[in-house]
XYZ file of C-alpha atoms in Angstrom:
755
model
C 17.247 -16.674 21.175
C 16.308 -13.018 21.425
C 16.754 -11.430 24.824
C 14.035 -9.573 26.679
C 15.754 -6.264 25.900
C 15.737 -7.025 22.159
C 12.050 -7.938 22.210
C 11.214 -4.843 24.245
C 13.071 -2.430 21.955
C 11.504 -4.096 18.903
C 7.996 -3.651 20.341
C 8.687 -0.018 21.250
C 9.939 0.668 17.728
C 6.897 -1.087 16.257
C 4.575 1.062 18.384
C 6.286 4.216 17.115
C 6.106 2.954 13.527
C 2.392 2.204 13.903
C 1.792 5.746 15.076
C 3.766 7.160 12.158
C 1.891 5.035 9.604
C -1.510 5.929 11.060
C -0.703 9.614 10.675
C 0.980 9.492 7.269
C -1.397 7.052 5.538
C -5.146 7.158 5.414
C -5.240 3.407 5.133
C -2.860 0.458 4.989
C -4.728 -2.674 3.989
C -3.211 -6.186 3.990
C -4.324 -9.010 1.737
C -3.624 -12.699 2.232
C -2.050 -12.273 5.686
C -3.498 -15.636 6.747
C -1.046 -17.331 4.364
C 1.938 -16.409 6.551
C 3.212 -19.404 8.576
C 2.621 -18.809 12.271
C 5.888 -20.428 13.279
C 9.111 -21.692 11.791
C 11.744 -19.926 9.671
C 10.370 -17.557 7.029
C 12.020 -15.313 4.455
C 9.802 -12.428 3.356
C 10.722 -11.389 -0.184
C 9.329 -7.900 -0.810
C 8.960 -6.001 -4.091
C 8.796 -3.485 -5.584
C 11.011 -1.512 -3.209
C 9.267 1.773 -3.948
C 9.324 3.607 -0.619
C 12.763 3.079 0.917
C 12.467 2.769 4.727
C 8.658 2.959 4.753
C 8.411 -0.463 3.085
C 9.980 -2.355 6.031
C 7.746 -0.775 8.657
C 4.621 -1.528 6.600
C 5.687 -5.177 6.544
C 6.512 -5.132 10.274
C 3.039 -3.861 11.027
C 1.100 -6.324 8.892
C 3.019 -9.622 8.977
C 2.215 -10.427 12.618
C 5.702 -11.795 13.419
C 8.987 -10.325 14.604
C 11.288 -9.934 11.635
C 14.919 -9.010 11.036
C 15.790 -6.830 8.065
C 18.810 -6.678 5.839
C 19.850 -3.039 5.635
C 22.657 -1.306 3.767
C 25.624 -0.812 6.066
C 25.948 2.858 5.122
C 22.379 3.467 6.366
C 23.443 2.337 9.840
C 25.600 5.473 10.049
C 22.663 7.831 9.480
C 21.490 9.170 12.828
C 17.747 8.567 12.802
C 17.704 5.531 10.528
C 20.629 3.839 12.251
C 19.020 4.345 15.677
C 15.778 2.605 14.691
C 17.649 -0.091 12.737
C 19.535 -1.041 15.889
C 16.274 -1.094 17.861
C 14.837 -3.780 15.571
C 18.140 -5.718 15.334
C 18.610 -5.128 11.607
C 21.450 -6.991 9.875
C 23.871 -4.607 8.093
C 25.049 -5.543 4.609
C 28.025 -3.949 2.868
C 26.951 -3.321 -0.707
C 29.677 -3.137 -3.379
C 28.000 -0.173 -5.074
C 28.366 1.810 -1.860
C 32.150 1.327 -2.059
C 32.519 2.212 -5.740
C 35.071 4.951 -6.457
C 35.824 6.919 -9.642
C 38.528 5.263 -11.711
C 41.705 7.020 -12.763
C 41.729 8.098 -16.428
C 39.289 6.822 -19.059
C 38.566 3.473 -20.711
C 37.646 2.402 -24.232
C 36.967 -0.669 -26.355
C 39.238 -0.816 -29.395
C 37.820 -3.824 -31.232
C 34.190 -4.591 -30.454
C 33.937 -7.466 -32.965
C 37.120 -9.525 -32.669
C 38.085 -8.786 -29.051
C 35.055 -7.474 -27.096
C 36.443 -8.527 -23.680
C 39.649 -6.450 -23.812
C 39.340 -3.001 -22.239
C 42.085 -0.453 -22.884
C 42.807 2.397 -20.469
C 43.938 5.956 -21.125
C 46.095 7.262 -18.239
C 44.652 4.529 -15.995
C 46.098 2.640 -13.006
C 44.370 -0.729 -13.226
C 46.978 -2.587 -11.153
C 46.410 -0.247 -8.201
C 42.628 0.163 -8.439
C 41.399 -3.211 -9.703
C 41.933 -6.891 -9.088
C 40.175 -10.041 -10.330
C 36.491 -10.306 -9.278
C 36.229 -6.513 -8.960
C 33.919 -4.743 -11.413
C 33.984 -1.708 -13.654
C 30.833 0.416 -13.764
C 29.935 2.569 -16.747
C 28.223 5.942 -16.170
C 24.445 6.484 -16.224
C 23.663 2.818 -15.661
C 24.986 1.732 -19.047
C 26.444 -1.488 -17.674
C 28.599 -3.377 -15.176
C 31.133 -6.114 -15.888
C 33.375 -8.195 -13.654
C 37.138 -8.079 -14.127
C 38.629 -11.455 -15.045
C 42.299 -10.501 -15.410
C 44.419 -7.388 -14.841
C 47.182 -7.399 -17.462
C 48.728 -3.969 -16.887
C 47.909 -0.441 -15.788
C 46.248 0.165 -19.148
C 44.760 -3.217 -20.048
C 42.229 -5.592 -18.443
C 40.111 -8.563 -19.522
C 36.447 -8.661 -18.451
C 34.281 -11.773 -18.052
C 31.248 -10.622 -20.041
C 31.156 -8.185 -22.903
C 28.993 -5.072 -22.854
C 26.037 -5.612 -25.172
C 23.906 -2.540 -24.550
C 23.909 -0.137 -27.487
C 24.501 2.873 -25.258
C 27.456 1.126 -23.581
C 29.034 0.338 -26.949
C 28.605 3.942 -28.068
C 30.452 5.476 -25.120
C 33.162 2.774 -25.050
C 34.032 3.241 -28.724
C 34.386 7.021 -28.519
C 37.810 8.326 -29.476
C 38.445 9.746 -26.003
C 36.816 6.808 -24.160
C 34.519 7.169 -21.162
C 34.717 7.685 -17.423
C 34.131 4.690 -15.155
C 34.003 3.531 -11.544
C 35.886 0.749 -9.785
C 33.600 -1.423 -7.649
C 35.364 -3.850 -5.288
C 34.219 -7.411 -4.691
C 32.795 -7.907 -1.175
C 32.633 -11.246 0.604
C 29.326 -11.635 2.457
C 30.173 -14.744 4.488
C 29.482 -13.012 7.814
C 26.068 -11.824 6.599
C 25.075 -15.283 5.373
C 26.194 -16.839 8.663
C 24.056 -14.393 10.631
C 21.038 -15.046 8.395
C 21.481 -18.824 8.603
C 21.572 -18.650 12.399
C 18.415 -16.520 12.482
C 16.569 -19.002 10.286
C 17.823 -21.977 12.285
C 16.354 -20.366 15.411
C 12.929 -20.230 13.731
C 12.898 -16.486 13.149
C 11.997 -14.390 10.118
C 14.189 -12.501 7.664
C 13.013 -9.773 5.305
C 14.907 -8.998 2.126
C 14.300 -6.690 -0.819
C 15.807 -8.736 -3.669
C 15.967 -5.805 -6.088
C 18.936 -4.539 -4.091
C 17.775 -0.978 -3.410
C 14.753 1.274 -3.530
C 13.653 2.845 -6.805
C 10.759 4.752 -8.335
C 10.170 2.761 -11.510
C 6.856 1.303 -12.673
C 8.211 -2.258 -12.802
C 10.407 -4.548 -10.734
C 14.153 -4.472 -11.207
C 16.069 -7.726 -11.867
C 16.317 -9.779 -8.681
C 19.613 -10.487 -6.926
C 20.526 -14.093 -6.161
C 21.343 -13.433 -2.495
C 17.945 -14.616 -1.270
C 18.506 -18.041 -2.857
C 21.912 -18.367 -1.193
C 20.302 -17.571 2.152
C 17.470 -20.086 1.841
C 19.421 -22.929 0.235
C 22.504 -22.258 2.360
C 20.541 -22.461 5.614
C 18.798 -25.693 4.598
C 22.083 -27.215 3.423
C 23.850 -26.223 6.639
C 21.141 -27.413 9.034
C 19.582 -30.778 8.211
C 15.799 -30.894 8.517
C 15.364 -27.117 8.400
C 12.272 -26.136 6.388
C 12.545 -22.521 5.230
C 9.413 -20.957 3.737
C 9.699 -18.039 1.314
C 6.700 -15.689 1.354
C 6.382 -13.246 -1.589
C 5.068 -9.814 -0.600
C 3.802 -7.202 -3.030
C 3.657 -3.530 -2.047
C 1.168 -1.363 -3.912
C 1.044 2.332 -3.054
C -1.467 4.905 -4.192
C 0.665 8.072 -4.471
C 3.457 6.580 -2.355
C 5.159 9.831 -1.356
C 2.013 11.835 -0.614
C 0.684 12.581 2.839
C -2.570 10.736 3.698
C -2.301 8.317 0.780
C -3.172 4.606 0.802
C -1.284 1.332 0.524
C -1.982 -2.366 0.057
C 0.457 -5.113 1.025
C -0.339 -8.515 -0.447
C 1.113 -11.801 0.774
C 1.351 -14.669 -1.687
C 1.419 -18.408 -1.138
C 4.565 -19.570 0.688
C 7.211 -21.203 -1.494
C 8.513 -24.545 -0.264
C 12.142 -25.242 -1.161
C 12.423 -28.798 -2.451
C 14.995 -31.265 -1.148
C 16.217 -31.763 -4.717
C 17.331 -28.131 -4.957
C 19.104 -28.413 -1.609
C 21.035 -31.459 -2.834
C 22.049 -29.630 -6.005
C 23.189 -26.697 -3.892
C 25.341 -29.006 -1.781
C 26.951 -30.446 -4.915
C 28.438 -27.066 -5.795
C 29.655 -25.904 -9.190
C 27.183 -25.910 -12.056
C 24.543 -27.779 -10.039
C 24.664 -25.090 -7.335
C 24.187 -22.308 -9.868
C 21.323 -24.232 -11.459
C 19.602 -24.653 -8.076
C 19.929 -20.942 -7.306
C 18.653 -20.008 -10.765
C 15.634 -22.318 -10.475
C 14.674 -20.973 -7.054
C 15.171 -17.375 -8.183
C 12.823 -17.969 -11.123
C 10.212 -19.381 -8.744
C 10.530 -16.324 -6.493
C 10.246 -13.956 -9.441
C 7.117 -15.702 -10.736
C 5.604 -15.632 -7.240
C 6.298 -11.905 -6.925
C 4.570 -11.272 -10.240
C 1.362 -12.688 -8.735
C 1.345 -10.051 -5.968
C 2.707 -7.019 -7.842
C 1.795 -4.910 -10.848
C 4.541 -4.506 -13.435
C 3.623 -2.077 -16.173
C 6.285 -1.437 -18.767
C 5.577 2.294 -18.796
C 3.511 4.944 -17.093
C 1.268 5.260 -20.160
C 0.440 1.546 -20.024
C -0.367 1.822 -16.328
C -2.691 4.779 -16.927
C -4.439 2.891 -19.736
C -4.975 -0.175 -17.549
C -6.376 1.895 -14.700
C -8.718 3.796 -17.005
C -10.046 0.546 -18.487
C -10.514 -0.933 -15.026
C -12.526 2.102 -13.894
C -14.757 1.857 -16.941
C -15.243 -1.886 -16.457
C -16.258 -1.524 -12.818
C -19.953 -0.666 -12.374
C -20.231 2.972 -11.361
C -22.563 2.243 -8.432
C -20.253 -0.358 -6.891
C -17.432 0.261 -4.445
C -14.365 -1.982 -4.476
C -11.970 -2.793 -1.673
C -8.400 -1.639 -2.206
C -7.344 -5.276 -2.501
C -9.946 -5.834 -5.239
C -8.661 -2.802 -7.130
C -5.107 -4.167 -7.021
C -6.259 -7.606 -8.167
C -8.278 -6.173 -11.070
C -5.362 -3.986 -12.176
C -3.089 -7.025 -12.200
C -5.535 -9.125 -14.211
C -6.156 -6.314 -16.686
C -2.415 -5.918 -17.208
C -1.941 -9.645 -17.843
C -4.770 -9.695 -20.365
C -3.543 -6.529 -22.063
C -0.035 -7.936 -22.517
C -1.529 -11.018 -24.210
C -4.047 -9.296 -26.507
C -2.441 -5.874 -26.987
C -2.043 -6.471 -30.758
C -5.645 -7.566 -31.236
C -7.556 -5.087 -33.466
C -10.446 -4.833 -30.988
C -8.071 -4.066 -28.130
C -6.164 -1.495 -30.176
C -9.394 0.247 -31.160
C -10.616 0.400 -27.563
C -7.195 1.633 -26.480
C -7.488 4.625 -28.804
C -11.010 5.347 -27.594
C -9.968 5.179 -23.932
C -7.086 7.576 -24.587
C -9.441 9.959 -26.393
C -11.879 9.743 -23.471
C -9.073 10.611 -21.043
C -8.201 13.646 -23.150
C -11.845 14.725 -23.093
C -11.883 14.449 -19.294
C -8.717 16.512 -19.114
C -10.282 19.169 -21.341
C -13.302 19.504 -19.050
C -11.124 19.399 -15.925
C -12.892 16.534 -14.152
C -12.107 12.917 -13.263
C -13.769 9.783 -14.535
C -15.593 9.026 -11.294
C -17.103 12.538 -11.350
C -18.806 12.073 -14.723
C -21.840 10.394 -13.178
C -22.189 13.378 -10.819
C -22.809 15.826 -13.664
C -26.475 14.895 -13.464
C -29.109 16.645 -15.553
C -31.153 17.800 -12.595
C -32.957 21.118 -12.527
C -30.739 24.155 -12.186
C -32.407 25.239 -8.972
C -31.453 22.083 -7.117
C -27.922 22.138 -8.545
C -27.483 25.747 -7.461
C -28.717 24.923 -3.963
C -26.369 21.922 -3.810
C -23.439 24.106 -4.879
C -24.240 26.749 -2.258
C -24.586 24.092 0.438
C -21.232 22.559 -0.410
C -19.478 25.913 -0.462
C -21.000 26.775 2.918
C -19.906 23.475 4.495
C -16.491 23.827 2.871
C -16.125 27.249 4.482
C -17.046 25.900 7.922
C -14.632 22.982 7.616
C -11.916 25.325 6.379
C -12.305 27.467 9.491
C -12.102 24.377 11.702
C -9.003 23.107 9.890
C -7.260 26.493 9.838
C -5.761 26.470 13.390
C -4.034 23.123 12.999
C -2.834 24.040 9.531
C -1.167 27.223 10.762
C 0.335 25.524 13.825
C 1.916 22.749 11.751
C 2.875 24.825 8.716
C 6.579 25.058 9.726
C 6.839 21.259 9.832
C 5.193 20.947 6.411
C 7.594 23.438 4.836
C 10.740 22.004 6.425
C 9.745 18.402 5.632
C 9.113 19.256 1.985
C 12.407 21.115 1.582
C 14.516 18.431 3.264
C 12.816 15.538 1.458
C 13.322 17.239 -1.919
C 17.018 17.732 -1.189
C 17.368 14.098 -0.135
C 15.595 13.007 -3.325
C 18.026 14.999 -5.457
C 21.001 13.544 -3.590
C 19.644 9.998 -3.966
C 19.056 10.559 -7.676
C 22.648 11.661 -8.241
C 24.074 8.597 -6.500
C 21.806 6.054 -8.232
C 21.704 4.576 -11.707
C 18.166 3.137 -11.464
C 16.106 5.972 -9.987
C 14.073 8.222 -12.255
C 13.224 11.154 -9.986
C 14.252 9.959 -6.516
C 10.649 9.920 -5.282
C 11.200 6.676 -3.378
C 12.954 8.545 -0.533
C 10.409 11.352 -0.088
C 8.027 9.594 2.303
C 10.901 8.333 4.458
C 12.304 11.784 5.054
C 8.899 13.351 5.561
C 8.277 10.842 8.343
C 11.699 11.344 9.921
C 11.439 15.134 9.823
C 7.941 15.037 11.290
C 9.027 12.621 14.011
C 11.680 15.085 15.175
C 10.110 18.471 14.456
C 6.546 17.922 15.687
C 7.470 17.321 19.357
C 10.045 20.107 19.116
C 7.508 22.538 17.667
C 4.901 21.675 20.303
C 7.518 22.180 23.012
C 8.290 25.587 21.511
C 4.599 26.561 21.584
C 4.394 25.388 25.199
C 7.431 27.502 26.039
C 5.734 30.535 24.502
C 2.650 29.827 26.613
C 4.838 29.539 29.719
C 6.476 32.913 28.990
C 3.066 34.513 28.462
C 1.548 33.184 31.701
C 4.600 34.357 33.637
C 3.580 37.905 32.767
C 0.142 37.420 34.331
C -1.050 37.411 37.943
C -2.241 33.793 37.870
C -1.437 31.368 40.657
C 1.750 29.356 40.367
C -0.115 26.128 39.736
C -1.902 27.650 36.742
C 1.386 28.947 35.415
C 2.528 25.320 35.314
C -0.742 23.702 34.266
C -1.416 25.895 31.220
C 1.890 25.129 29.410
C 1.453 21.410 30.142
C -2.131 21.558 28.900
C -0.906 23.278 25.739
C 1.616 20.482 25.155
C -1.070 17.830 25.721
C -3.828 19.392 23.607
C -1.807 20.420 20.559
C -1.658 16.878 19.074
C -5.444 16.530 19.381
C -6.035 19.947 17.813
C -3.700 19.036 14.954
C -5.387 15.686 14.372
C -8.873 17.212 14.439
C -7.793 19.882 11.956
C -6.311 17.179 9.754
C -9.573 15.246 9.617
C -11.643 18.366 8.986
C -9.226 19.320 6.222
C -9.576 15.905 4.579
C -13.356 16.157 4.522
C -13.161 19.691 3.174
C -10.762 18.623 0.446
C -13.154 15.880 -0.656
C -16.020 18.376 -0.802
C -13.873 20.842 -2.742
C -13.177 18.225 -5.425
C -16.916 17.558 -5.771
C -17.665 21.181 -6.706
C -16.217 21.010 -10.242
C -18.745 18.495 -11.684
C -21.581 20.492 -10.121
C -20.324 23.670 -11.786
C -20.036 21.829 -15.099
C -23.595 20.524 -14.805
C -24.780 24.109 -14.246
C -22.763 25.900 -16.923
C -22.314 23.221 -19.611
C -25.185 20.708 -19.441
C -24.723 19.596 -23.067
C -21.045 18.835 -22.548
C -21.894 16.911 -19.387
C -24.520 14.883 -21.236
C -22.013 14.058 -23.992
C -19.493 12.879 -21.415
C -22.027 10.629 -19.707
C -23.108 9.075 -23.001
C -19.511 8.486 -24.100
C -18.653 6.891 -20.785
C -21.694 4.628 -20.815
C -20.977 3.418 -24.342
C -17.262 2.924 -23.692
C -17.971 1.080 -20.444
C -20.356 -1.256 -22.252
C -17.802 -1.988 -24.997
C -15.006 -2.686 -22.511
C -17.222 -4.949 -20.424
C -18.200 -6.954 -23.514
C -14.551 -7.270 -24.552
C -13.467 -8.399 -21.074
C -16.285 -10.933 -20.876
C -15.226 -12.304 -24.274
C -11.467 -12.532 -23.672
C -11.436 -13.060 -19.899
C -12.139 -16.824 -19.951
C -9.282 -17.293 -22.436
C -6.768 -15.959 -19.891
C -8.216 -16.877 -16.488
C -9.967 -20.234 -15.987
C -11.689 -18.819 -12.884
C -13.071 -15.799 -14.744
C -16.514 -14.739 -13.528
C -18.307 -11.911 -15.324
C -20.512 -11.298 -12.264
C -17.641 -11.241 -9.752
C -17.871 -7.522 -8.984
C -21.637 -7.524 -8.663
C -21.540 -10.427 -6.226
C -18.617 -9.299 -4.073
C -19.474 -5.626 -3.620
C -22.398 -3.680 -2.295
C -23.832 -0.438 -3.621
C -21.932 2.463 -2.131
C -25.183 4.074 -1.046
C -26.392 1.095 0.967
C -24.749 -0.304 4.066
C -26.863 -2.939 5.810
C -26.320 -3.306 9.522
C -27.668 -6.262 11.450
C -30.291 -5.291 13.959
C -31.892 -7.020 16.858
C -35.060 -6.351 18.823
C -35.137 -7.698 22.346
C -38.256 -7.590 24.453
C -38.166 -7.077 28.186
C -39.478 -10.563 28.738
C -36.555 -12.048 26.868
C -34.229 -10.646 29.522
C -36.018 -12.498 32.285
C -33.876 -14.571 34.650
C -36.560 -17.201 35.268
C -34.777 -19.737 33.087
C -31.152 -18.701 33.430
C -29.499 -21.779 31.856
C -31.380 -21.326 28.588
C -31.386 -17.521 28.548
C -27.740 -16.864 29.397
C -26.324 -17.880 25.983
C -28.973 -15.718 24.322
C -28.026 -12.737 26.509
C -24.353 -13.234 25.647
C -25.238 -13.461 21.971
C -27.275 -10.288 22.192
C -24.430 -8.485 23.934
C -22.064 -9.469 21.132
C -24.490 -8.168 18.510
C -24.917 -4.924 20.441
C -21.153 -4.499 20.841
C -20.657 -4.558 17.090
C -22.866 -1.481 16.813
C -20.875 0.594 19.297
C -18.612 1.825 16.499
C -20.201 5.274 16.569
C -17.547 6.010 19.190
C -14.873 5.528 16.524
C -13.082 8.768 15.662
C -13.757 8.145 11.983
C -17.492 8.367 12.545
C -17.146 11.357 14.865
C -15.141 13.345 12.354
C -16.750 11.995 9.184
C -20.338 12.055 10.469
C -21.128 8.384 10.086
C -19.260 7.501 6.943
C -19.905 3.976 5.678
C -16.693 1.995 5.109
C -15.691 -1.288 3.570
C -15.323 -4.382 5.649
C -12.017 -6.159 5.862
C -10.606 -8.377 3.137
C -12.937 -11.066 1.883
C -10.245 -13.705 1.805
C -9.375 -13.270 5.470
C -12.835 -13.386 7.070
C -14.934 -15.997 8.836
C -18.705 -15.687 9.068
C -20.778 -16.823 12.050
C -24.495 -17.554 12.104
C -26.217 -16.488 15.319
C -28.684 -19.270 16.047
C -30.577 -17.151 18.576
C -31.229 -14.064 16.470
C -30.682 -15.280 12.926
C -27.895 -12.794 12.173
C -24.649 -13.469 10.342
C -21.584 -11.792 11.833
C -18.187 -11.428 10.185
C -14.932 -11.969 11.993
C -11.369 -11.973 10.743
C -9.135 -14.938 11.427
C -7.797 -13.267 14.516
C -10.110 -10.364 15.304
C -13.643 -9.077 14.916
C -14.816 -7.414 11.725
C -16.943 -4.329 12.064
C -17.368 -0.940 10.469
C -14.589 0.501 12.542
C -11.554 2.017 10.985
C -9.609 -0.414 8.818
C -6.416 0.575 10.571
C -7.831 -0.585 13.895
C -9.000 -3.789 12.267
C -5.524 -4.287 10.872
C -3.936 -3.942 14.280
C -6.500 -6.257 15.870
C -5.528 -9.116 13.577
C -2.537 -9.886 15.782
C -4.660 -10.186 18.905
C -6.148 -13.432 20.116
C -9.862 -13.739 19.560
C -11.355 -13.502 23.018
C -15.030 -13.665 22.046
C -16.670 -16.999 22.634
C -18.240 -18.767 19.684
C -20.991 -20.286 21.775
C -24.281 -19.705 20.079
C -22.703 -19.269 16.656
C -22.354 -21.614 13.702
C -19.141 -21.065 11.718
C -19.735 -20.622 7.992
C -16.513 -21.052 5.987
C -15.795 -19.327 2.692
C -17.417 -16.477 0.849
C -20.840 -16.542 2.493
C -23.136 -13.871 1.114
C -26.612 -12.684 1.967
C -29.076 -12.747 -0.865
C -30.358 -9.294 -1.634
C -32.632 -9.099 -4.604
C -33.147 -5.369 -4.446
C -29.905 -3.438 -4.620
C -31.555 -0.150 -5.428
C -33.314 0.386 -2.124
C -33.472 4.041 -1.145
C -31.688 5.128 2.002
C -34.943 6.260 3.557
C -36.437 2.795 3.534
C -35.804 -0.396 5.385
C -34.126 -3.121 3.351
C -34.788 -6.758 4.024
C -32.213 -9.454 3.390
C -32.978 -13.137 3.649
C -30.748 -15.273 5.822
C -30.440 -18.897 4.692
C -32.043 -21.480 6.945
C -29.491 -23.598 8.833
C -30.853 -26.631 10.675
C -29.090 -26.862 14.017
C -31.241 -29.270 15.969
C -34.845 -30.290 16.291
C -35.401 -28.270 19.433
C -33.392 -25.184 18.430
C -34.372 -23.890 15.027
C -33.993 -20.249 14.111
C -36.636 -18.576 12.023
C -36.185 -19.153 8.297
C -35.838 -15.460 7.556
C -34.687 -12.491 9.552
C -34.982 -8.887 8.435
C -31.784 -6.902 8.417
C -32.455 -3.193 8.608
C -30.263 -0.585 6.989
C -28.975 2.323 9.017
C -29.795 5.799 7.754
C -26.508 7.513 6.940
C -26.407 11.307 7.032
C -24.186 12.596 4.273
C -23.693 15.391 1.820
C -25.131 14.335 -1.531
C -22.687 12.874 -4.016
C -19.466 13.900 -2.276
C -16.666 11.740 -3.636
C -13.047 11.278 -2.824
C -10.737 11.494 -5.817
C -8.229 8.742 -5.184
C -6.868 8.884 -8.699
C -5.715 12.435 -9.129
C -3.311 12.471 -12.047
C 0.288 13.345 -11.374
C 1.958 16.339 -12.984
C 4.143 15.781 -16.040
C 7.291 15.285 -14.021
C 5.585 12.668 -11.823
C 4.551 10.384 -14.649
C 7.541 8.080 -14.663
C 7.361 7.346 -10.953
C 3.643 6.870 -10.315
C 3.061 3.289 -9.124
C -0.655 2.988 -8.758
C -3.730 5.176 -8.360
C -7.320 4.239 -7.756
C -10.585 6.003 -8.281
C -14.284 5.873 -7.852
C -14.293 5.574 -4.057
C -17.333 7.317 -2.606
C -16.916 8.967 0.765
C -20.207 9.405 2.666
C -20.293 12.200 5.179
């Protein structure tokens, strides 16, 4: 069992990680968290491993259970990373690739046809550097093969021949090729530690790809996770280990203030038959491990997006944007799900003539957008309004942008040293990681980690330096001694708030800045804007027809109206309202009135979110609710309102990060006076185009509770007037530069930000 000290240090580390994630990311949204078993041994299998040490802390935050991580033993020796790894009781693993050393001399393959397993050395020392079960590693990731027999200093026999074309080319060169010697490492101590953790009912997290990378698809999975699960169940009779697949989807993973979605799949139950095969050993054991590994891989494919190339990923995202109605706003989890479904369908029908034709048209449309310098979601904003109104709108945006820039300027200048140092150090670490890896493309998977670590150290140091400067300045004045102490302390305390306020003002200003380009285009090139809108409308219609035709052939649960039914117009955000007369608060009949008062208080509490910092800084921005698959709905029998609540916390318009943290808390609000409505309950709204200036009415279904307590059959729900700058959008799908293309994982677009 974990000691109190271990639990305490874990919770302290988790609090620090939460703070770091809230600052670095705009939003981290979980999906399917209710599928995680609340107790018992669990192995979290996470992929793709695209953000090095950020991936584990995202999982720690969202899984709701204390977890132990497997971490490379060499990382334990790094100062910052090793310190936090010990705080959360991480399990170090010695990886063979970390012990690989350059081999003496060069190697070559003399006869690739008749004797492909015999490797000949030139000035080598095989007897000193290699032994059976060790491996030889070819340069630039061309291949790895295990040594079966060491014959002499210049001759070895390998178990499996090299089949890659590039490997054969370098091995058959006249002067051979360089190589590395990778020793075999026994992991018995690691497996024993993992088995004990699982037997005690705790959770283990493993990244089965072996290491972080910046590719657009998953790497081949290692079999270690199967040995852990099957080994624990074979060692301890009656142990039921659940394997939960977790998919990490980042939107510009290494960028500051980006977004992320972590999706939990259905737990995998390990069958008793596989455990018996594992106990049998030999071929049966390998078959059991292979079967379980295939199941894990297939489960991971349901929660991840695996595009074969960056171009394919960009095509899928463009088609998804065109398929989605322009006036609808999707949750991040819905965007990820649509991308995954589009990719599956594309891989099946990619050779269909209709699909190939639309593919060419989508690519041409993307080139047209690039020529005009705008994004797809901005096309609808190049409206053909009169030039006077467009000019006024442009002036207004520039004026507000100037004001926000002035407000954001102090924090930007104060934190500029941290930004510069973090960028320089993270780039150097990325280059070093790229040199030591055979699977990385640009080393972008380590950038976010080092930005966080540098900020964690430098920000407090920089604020202390500013406070010291303030202390030196006040010493030169004639102020009282207490003020000479208070002012430096006040400087230290206020600097984080000033920095955060500047950050939020800067974000709003950046969104407004990106909305200026389509306005300028509408003013200067109205014909080009009209052509773009017509092309987009026609292409969107063609893609929607194609999806509606082929969708049912791939997905039995395909629903052409899914988006329209599960989203609301981005310009309309209904908020339940309640009118309470003074007489209704009378205490003359306390037993019957008290539940109604409590119900009214609950309804009023859900509207107190104007105190949220998001609404203070963003001037009442309307946000999405939490995930649809993790929400209960309650019908208020006293006021006829339907309220949403997550499985372990209330759902409101507050910041999604706060909602995410509240999931782990017990629900302390009584359900008295509410009828629980399971599933995807929706309010019928026949008029989705209601202007913001008017009151919208939604009809609540009649629910018969009892003969003496019947709510009215309908209850008007009034919409709240949101003050915002017209048509300001947030570009969540800004294209990467040319050198970023191979490492971009996901990007999303068309997310309107109301201000």
